[in-house]
Amino acid sequence: MTEPLMSVRGLVKTYPVKGGAFQKVLGLVKAIDRVDLDIYRGEALGLVGESGCGKSTFGRAILRLEEPNAGSVVFDGNDVLQLSQKDLKGYRRDAQVVFQDPFGSLDPRTSVGDSIAEGLRVQGLSRKQRGRRVADVLELVGLEPYHANRYPHEFSGGQRQRIGIARALAVNPRFLVLDEPVSALDVSIQSQILNLLKQLQRELDLTLLFIAHDLSVVEHLCDRIAVMYLGKIVEIANRDDIFNRPTHPYTEALLSAIPVPDPTVHRKRILLEGDLPSPLNPPTGCGFNTRCPIAEKGLCDVYEPELRSINGEGHEAACHLRTGDYRHLDRPLIAAE
């Protein structure tokens, strides 16, 4: 594996919860909890988890659309969190984002061409240069140059998402954060956008972080997949290991929810009890222990597991029982041992 293009260490993002007449801080919601993650040059990394697990916050934090509370984000040798506003302009050129909502992410009063050219204007390109580049990226995403004169309401949802991708590509970035870019689209349109992203990644040598709540969406696009739960990475591996040899019980539950198109094939569904715990008051020990079908009292609800290697080939999981990550702990033996 090549050197990471981005290396995230100990990333933390919290939000204060205020209440009362004087808006006193009552607690902190820990949206991202000490996350370590490497994203390698030229790969597509999927970040998957339920709504509210912190994956979108992670995407915004590494782009400094949200300011993290702690940790480091090193992009191509530079710590993004230490960049001045002047140096941040260069990072904005290298790292771009495609948002989830193709309807809400475009200004309805601004033409498509002006929306795409906004980043080019910030980067100092002339009007003529902006016009040429807008035409080029529209063709790159499967639209026509004359579409630059139209407005967002004249396009379908899939076309609007293509415009969002064109806007991100306009400044020639090396890294794209794709925040659930197909979740608002019909299934048939989803496949077209995913195929487009795969083609663009190959042709432009892009590095992608693809955020999704559905494992089936990332299966054909991503090289590696990281599974997030309650602000933490609980498993990370290459695509084949995640789909064929999942280790964490949460990953197994997500996989069991994927529909099988063959009616003769019956997949055992793992139904998780309860809702995602509140990040304002997370469980002690393993964050998943309140919903985990194999959790053991006195172990999983007391000790927090760490990501540990499964096979020495980049497959890591944070589960006491599946990785044997408890034998060093100072606690009484339990029956399962």
Short mmCIF file of C-alpha atoms in Angstrom, two decimals:
data_model
loop_
_atom_site.label_atom_id
_atom_site.label_comp_id
_atom_site.label_asym_id
_atom_site.label_seq_id
_atom_site.Cartn_x
_atom_site.Cartn_y
_atom_site.Cartn_z
CA MET A 1 0.00 0.00 0.00
CA THR A 2 1.23 3.50 -0.84
CA GLU A 3 1.74 6.28 1.69
CA PRO A 4 -1.49 7.81 3.03
CA LEU A 5 -2.64 10.97 1.31
CA MET A 6 -4.49 11.80 4.54
CA SER A 7 -3.69 10.55 8.03
CA VAL A 8 -6.14 11.31 10.83
CA ARG A 9 -5.10 10.75 14.45
CA GLY A 10 -7.10 11.18 17.65
CA LEU A 11 -9.79 13.32 16.02
CA VAL A 12 -12.41 14.62 18.45
CA LYS A 13 -15.43 16.81 17.75
CA THR A 14 -17.85 17.78 20.50
CA TYR A 15 -20.91 20.02 20.62
CA PRO A 16 -22.10 21.75 23.80
CA VAL A 17 -25.68 21.15 24.91
CA LYS A 18 -27.12 24.27 26.52
CA GLY A 19 -30.30 24.87 28.49
CA GLY A 20 -32.01 27.11 30.98
CA ALA A 21 -32.57 30.84 31.02
CA PHE A 22 -28.83 31.55 30.93
CA GLN A 23 -28.03 28.89 28.32
CA LYS A 24 -25.73 27.05 30.69
CA VAL A 25 -23.70 24.20 29.20
CA LEU A 26 -25.38 21.00 30.44
CA GLY A 27 -23.11 18.53 28.70
CA LEU A 28 -21.14 17.68 25.60
CA VAL A 29 -22.17 15.57 22.65
CA LYS A 30 -19.10 13.70 21.43
CA ALA A 31 -19.83 13.34 17.71
CA ILE A 32 -16.33 12.05 16.87
CA ASP A 33 -14.45 10.20 19.58
CA ARG A 34 -10.67 9.82 19.07
CA VAL A 35 -10.83 8.49 15.52
CA ASP A 36 -7.67 7.27 13.74
CA LEU A 37 -7.95 6.71 10.00
CA ASP A 38 -5.60 6.57 7.00
CA ILE A 39 -6.83 7.33 3.48
CA TYR A 40 -4.40 6.17 0.79
CA ARG A 41 -3.63 7.85 -2.51
CA GLY A 42 -5.92 6.75 -5.32
CA GLU A 43 -8.24 4.63 -3.19
CA ALA A 44 -11.95 4.90 -2.54
CA LEU A 45 -12.62 4.46 1.18
CA GLY A 46 -16.19 3.90 2.33
CA LEU A 47 -17.31 5.22 5.73
CA VAL A 48 -20.53 3.48 6.75
CA GLY A 49 -22.87 3.66 9.72
CA GLU A 50 -26.35 4.54 10.91
CA SER A 51 -27.66 8.10 10.86
CA GLY A 52 -26.26 9.96 13.84
CA CYS A 53 -23.08 7.91 14.18
CA GLY A 54 -20.81 10.87 13.30
CA LYS A 55 -19.70 9.97 9.78
CA SER A 56 -20.86 13.23 8.14
CA THR A 57 -19.34 15.24 10.99
CA PHE A 58 -16.07 13.40 10.37
CA GLY A 59 -16.18 14.36 6.68
CA ARG A 60 -16.79 18.02 7.50
CA ALA A 61 -14.12 18.04 10.23
CA ILE A 62 -11.31 16.78 8.00
CA LEU A 63 -12.20 19.51 5.50
CA ARG A 64 -12.34 22.11 8.30
CA LEU A 65 -15.93 22.91 7.53
CA GLU A 66 -16.24 22.05 11.23
CA GLU A 67 -13.38 22.83 13.60
CA PRO A 68 -12.30 19.71 15.56
CA ASN A 69 -11.63 19.97 19.29
CA ALA A 70 -8.55 17.77 19.25
CA GLY A 71 -6.41 15.56 17.03
CA SER A 72 -4.53 16.01 13.79
CA VAL A 73 -5.42 15.77 10.09
CA VAL A 74 -2.26 15.46 7.98
CA PHE A 75 -2.86 15.90 4.24
CA ASP A 76 0.13 15.34 1.96
CA GLY A 77 2.51 16.08 4.83
CA ASN A 78 0.75 19.20 6.19
CA ASP A 79 -1.40 19.33 9.31
CA VAL A 80 -4.65 20.80 8.04
CA LEU A 81 -5.72 21.91 11.52
CA GLN A 82 -2.63 24.12 11.83
CA LEU A 83 -2.99 25.87 8.46
CA SER A 84 -3.45 29.64 8.36
CA GLN A 85 -6.38 31.09 6.42
CA LYS A 86 -3.98 31.88 3.57
CA ASP A 87 -2.62 28.32 3.41
CA LEU A 88 -6.11 26.90 3.83
CA LYS A 89 -6.97 28.29 0.39
CA GLY A 90 -4.58 25.81 -1.19
CA TYR A 91 -6.11 22.94 0.79
CA ARG A 92 -9.57 23.98 -0.39
CA ARG A 93 -8.31 23.52 -3.95
CA ASP A 94 -6.99 20.02 -3.21
CA ALA A 95 -9.92 18.76 -1.11
CA GLN A 96 -13.54 19.23 -2.15
CA VAL A 97 -16.95 17.94 -1.05
CA VAL A 98 -20.12 16.71 -2.76
CA PHE A 99 -23.14 17.09 -0.48
CA GLN A 100 -26.05 14.74 0.05
CA ASP A 101 -28.95 16.86 -1.11
CA PRO A 102 -28.78 17.72 -4.83
CA PHE A 103 -31.74 20.08 -4.37
CA GLY A 104 -30.54 22.03 -1.34
CA SER A 105 -26.85 22.27 -2.25
CA LEU A 106 -27.43 24.55 -5.26
CA ASP A 107 -28.65 28.15 -5.04
CA PRO A 108 -31.91 28.29 -7.04
CA ARG A 109 -31.25 31.94 -7.96
CA THR A 110 -27.78 31.26 -9.37
CA SER A 111 -27.14 29.75 -12.79
CA VAL A 112 -25.39 26.40 -12.99
CA GLY A 113 -22.35 28.00 -14.60
CA ASP A 114 -21.97 30.58 -11.83
CA SER A 115 -22.37 27.90 -9.15
CA ILE A 116 -19.64 25.77 -10.70
CA ALA A 117 -17.39 28.78 -11.24
CA GLU A 118 -17.63 30.02 -7.65
CA GLY A 119 -14.55 28.10 -6.49
CA LEU A 120 -12.64 29.15 -9.60
CA ARG A 121 -13.40 32.78 -8.82
CA VAL A 122 -12.04 32.35 -5.30
CA GLN A 123 -8.89 30.78 -6.76
CA GLY A 124 -8.34 33.87 -8.94
CA LEU A 125 -9.14 32.61 -12.46
CA SER A 126 -10.26 35.11 -15.08
CA ARG A 127 -13.81 35.12 -16.52
CA LYS A 128 -12.58 33.53 -19.76
CA GLN A 129 -10.68 30.80 -17.89
CA ARG A 130 -13.71 30.13 -15.70
CA GLY A 131 -15.98 29.78 -18.74
CA ARG A 132 -13.67 27.22 -20.40
CA ARG A 133 -13.30 25.21 -17.21
CA VAL A 134 -17.06 25.18 -16.53
CA ALA A 135 -17.70 23.81 -20.04
CA ASP A 136 -15.02 21.15 -19.56
CA VAL A 137 -16.34 19.84 -16.24
CA LEU A 138 -19.94 19.80 -17.44
CA GLU A 139 -18.90 17.50 -20.28
CA LEU A 140 -16.82 15.47 -17.83
CA VAL A 141 -19.92 14.61 -15.77
CA GLY A 142 -22.13 13.84 -18.76
CA LEU A 143 -23.85 17.20 -19.26
CA GLU A 144 -23.62 19.77 -22.06
CA PRO A 145 -21.73 23.11 -21.98
CA TYR A 146 -24.95 25.06 -22.72
CA HIS A 147 -26.38 23.77 -19.43
CA ALA A 148 -24.21 26.41 -17.73
CA ASN A 149 -26.85 29.06 -18.61
CA ARG A 150 -29.71 27.17 -16.98
CA TYR A 151 -30.93 27.13 -13.37
CA PRO A 152 -31.16 24.20 -10.93
CA HIS A 153 -34.97 23.84 -11.12
CA GLU A 154 -34.61 22.89 -14.79
CA PHE A 155 -32.76 19.66 -13.95
CA SER A 156 -33.67 16.30 -12.45
CA GLY A 157 -32.22 15.06 -9.17
CA GLY A 158 -29.58 12.96 -10.89
CA GLN A 159 -28.57 15.86 -13.15
CA ARG A 160 -28.31 18.17 -10.13
CA GLN A 161 -25.98 15.74 -8.43
CA ARG A 162 -23.86 15.67 -11.58
CA ILE A 163 -23.73 19.47 -11.32
CA GLY A 164 -22.64 19.13 -7.68
CA ILE A 165 -19.85 16.78 -8.76
CA ALA A 166 -18.83 19.19 -11.53
CA ARG A 167 -18.65 22.03 -9.02
CA ALA A 168 -16.35 19.94 -6.80
CA LEU A 169 -14.14 18.96 -9.75
CA ALA A 170 -13.85 22.47 -11.17
CA VAL A 171 -10.72 23.37 -9.16
CA ASN A 172 -8.92 20.09 -10.03
CA PRO A 173 -8.94 18.55 -6.54
CA ARG A 174 -7.02 15.43 -5.57
CA PHE A 175 -9.38 14.39 -2.77
CA LEU A 176 -13.19 14.26 -2.69
CA VAL A 177 -15.46 13.78 0.31
CA LEU A 178 -18.78 12.40 -0.95
CA ASP A 179 -21.38 12.81 1.80
CA GLU A 180 -24.15 10.31 0.94
CA PRO A 181 -24.27 11.60 -2.65
CA VAL A 182 -26.83 9.05 -3.89
CA SER A 183 -29.13 8.57 -0.88
CA ALA A 184 -31.72 11.06 -2.21
CA LEU A 185 -31.83 9.46 -5.69
CA ASP A 186 -33.81 6.62 -7.24
CA VAL A 187 -32.04 3.26 -7.38
CA SER A 188 -31.54 3.37 -11.16
CA ILE A 189 -30.06 6.87 -10.94
CA GLN A 190 -27.87 5.81 -8.01
CA SER A 191 -26.11 3.24 -10.19
CA GLN A 192 -25.46 5.84 -12.90
CA ILE A 193 -23.89 8.26 -10.40
CA LEU A 194 -21.80 5.47 -8.82
CA ASN A 195 -20.55 4.40 -12.26
CA LEU A 196 -19.71 8.03 -13.05
CA LEU A 197 -17.73 8.39 -9.81
CA LYS A 198 -15.83 5.19 -10.53
CA GLN A 199 -14.96 6.44 -14.02
CA LEU A 200 -13.89 9.86 -12.73
CA GLN A 201 -11.74 8.33 -10.02
CA ARG A 202 -9.90 6.25 -12.60
CA GLU A 203 -9.51 9.01 -15.19
CA LEU A 204 -8.55 11.81 -12.78
CA ASP A 205 -6.60 9.71 -10.25
CA LEU A 206 -8.86 10.89 -7.42
CA THR A 207 -8.85 9.78 -3.80
CA LEU A 208 -12.37 9.37 -2.43
CA LEU A 209 -13.98 9.24 0.99
CA PHE A 210 -17.49 7.92 0.31
CA ILE A 211 -19.88 8.37 3.26
CA ALA A 212 -23.00 6.19 3.29
CA HIS A 213 -25.44 4.46 5.62
CA ASP A 214 -25.94 1.51 3.27
CA LEU A 215 -23.17 -1.05 2.78
CA SER A 216 -24.62 -2.19 -0.55
CA VAL A 217 -24.01 1.30 -2.02
CA VAL A 218 -20.27 1.21 -1.33
CA GLU A 219 -19.72 -2.41 -2.40
CA HIS A 220 -18.89 -1.74 -6.08
CA LEU A 221 -17.08 1.57 -5.63
CA CYS A 222 -14.87 1.32 -2.54
CA ASP A 223 -11.57 -0.52 -2.08
CA ARG A 224 -11.74 -0.42 1.72
CA ILE A 225 -14.62 0.11 4.14
CA ALA A 226 -14.62 1.59 7.65
CA VAL A 227 -17.65 0.97 9.85
CA MET A 228 -18.51 3.71 12.37
CA TYR A 229 -20.68 3.46 15.46
CA LEU A 230 -21.32 6.22 17.99
CA GLY A 231 -18.37 8.33 16.84
CA LYS A 232 -15.83 5.48 16.70
CA ILE A 233 -14.45 3.18 14.00
CA VAL A 234 -15.44 -0.36 15.03
CA GLU A 235 -14.12 -2.24 11.99
CA ILE A 236 -12.02 -1.47 8.93
CA ALA A 237 -10.90 -3.81 6.17
CA ASN A 238 -10.78 -4.23 2.42
CA ARG A 239 -14.10 -4.72 0.67
CA ASP A 240 -13.86 -8.50 0.35
CA ASP A 241 -13.06 -9.01 4.03
CA ILE A 242 -15.95 -6.80 5.13
CA PHE A 243 -18.47 -8.61 2.94
CA ASN A 244 -17.14 -12.17 3.26
CA ARG A 245 -15.44 -12.21 6.67
CA PRO A 246 -17.04 -9.54 8.90
CA THR A 247 -15.79 -9.56 12.48
CA HIS A 248 -17.70 -6.96 14.48
CA PRO A 249 -21.33 -7.81 15.35
CA TYR A 250 -22.45 -4.38 14.17
CA THR A 251 -20.93 -4.99 10.74
CA GLU A 252 -22.74 -8.34 10.61
CA ALA A 253 -26.04 -6.60 11.40
CA LEU A 254 -25.51 -4.03 8.64
CA LEU A 255 -24.70 -6.76 6.12
CA SER A 256 -27.78 -8.77 7.11
CA ALA A 257 -29.98 -5.78 6.20
CA ILE A 258 -28.85 -5.74 2.55
CA PRO A 259 -31.68 -7.04 0.32
CA VAL A 260 -30.89 -10.17 -1.68
CA PRO A 261 -32.26 -9.99 -5.26
CA ASP A 262 -32.56 -13.81 -5.53
CA PRO A 263 -35.85 -14.91 -3.86
CA THR A 264 -34.48 -18.44 -3.38
CA VAL A 265 -31.67 -17.15 -1.15
CA HIS A 266 -32.60 -16.55 2.47
CA ARG A 267 -30.28 -14.43 4.57
CA LYS A 268 -30.65 -14.49 8.33
CA ARG A 269 -31.59 -10.97 9.45
CA ILE A 270 -29.90 -9.69 12.61
CA LEU A 271 -32.33 -7.31 14.30
CA LEU A 272 -30.71 -4.92 16.73
CA GLU A 273 -32.78 -4.06 19.78
CA GLY A 274 -33.27 -0.43 20.73
CA ASP A 275 -32.07 2.76 19.10
CA LEU A 276 -28.62 4.24 18.69
CA PRO A 277 -27.65 5.47 22.19
CA SER A 278 -27.47 9.19 22.76
CA PRO A 279 -23.95 10.57 22.24
CA LEU A 280 -24.75 12.91 25.13
CA ASN A 281 -24.84 9.90 27.47
CA PRO A 282 -23.00 7.03 25.74
CA PRO A 283 -22.80 3.56 27.34
CA THR A 284 -19.77 2.60 29.38
CA GLY A 285 -17.34 0.06 27.97
CA CYS A 286 -18.09 -0.85 24.36
CA GLY A 287 -20.51 1.66 22.87
CA PHE A 288 -22.33 -1.15 21.07
CA ASN A 289 -22.89 -3.32 24.16
CA THR A 290 -26.48 -2.14 24.75
CA ARG A 291 -27.58 -3.56 21.37
CA CYS A 292 -25.01 -6.28 20.77
CA PRO A 293 -26.43 -9.86 20.53
CA ILE A 294 -23.22 -11.41 21.95
CA ALA A 295 -22.29 -8.84 24.62
CA GLU A 296 -21.13 -10.24 27.96
CA LYS A 297 -21.93 -8.49 31.21
CA GLY A 298 -18.89 -7.52 33.23
CA LEU A 299 -16.73 -7.30 30.13
CA CYS A 300 -18.38 -5.44 27.27
CA ASP A 301 -20.20 -2.97 29.52
CA VAL A 302 -17.08 -2.16 31.56
CA TYR A 303 -14.02 -2.20 29.28
CA GLU A 304 -13.71 -0.25 26.05
CA PRO A 305 -12.25 -2.33 23.20
CA GLU A 306 -9.53 -1.04 20.89
CA LEU A 307 -9.08 -1.66 17.19
CA ARG A 308 -6.95 -4.79 16.87
CA SER A 309 -5.58 -6.62 13.85
CA ILE A 310 -7.49 -9.69 12.69
CA ASN A 311 -5.18 -11.15 10.06
CA GLY A 312 -2.24 -8.75 9.82
CA GLU A 313 -3.44 -7.52 6.40
CA GLY A 314 -5.20 -4.31 7.39
CA HIS A 315 -8.33 -5.93 8.81
CA GLU A 316 -9.01 -4.44 12.25
CA ALA A 317 -11.98 -4.64 14.60
CA ALA A 318 -12.87 -3.36 18.06
CA CYS A 319 -14.61 -6.27 19.79
CA HIS A 320 -13.44 -8.00 22.97
CA LEU A 321 -14.96 -11.37 22.13
CA ARG A 322 -14.10 -11.54 18.42
CA THR A 323 -10.49 -10.40 18.74
CA GLY A 324 -9.59 -11.82 22.16
CA ASP A 325 -8.94 -8.28 23.37
CA TYR A 326 -9.65 -8.95 27.05
CA ARG A 327 -7.12 -11.46 28.34
CA HIS A 328 -4.83 -8.68 29.57
CA LEU A 329 -7.61 -7.01 31.54
CA ASP A 330 -7.69 -7.13 35.32
CA ARG A 331 -11.06 -8.80 35.82
CA PRO A 332 -12.56 -12.13 36.92
CA LEU A 333 -12.81 -14.90 34.34
CA ILE A 334 -16.23 -15.38 32.78
CA ALA A 335 -17.92 -18.57 31.72
CA ALA A 336 -17.32 -18.09 27.99
CA GLU A 337 -13.59 -18.18 28.51
#
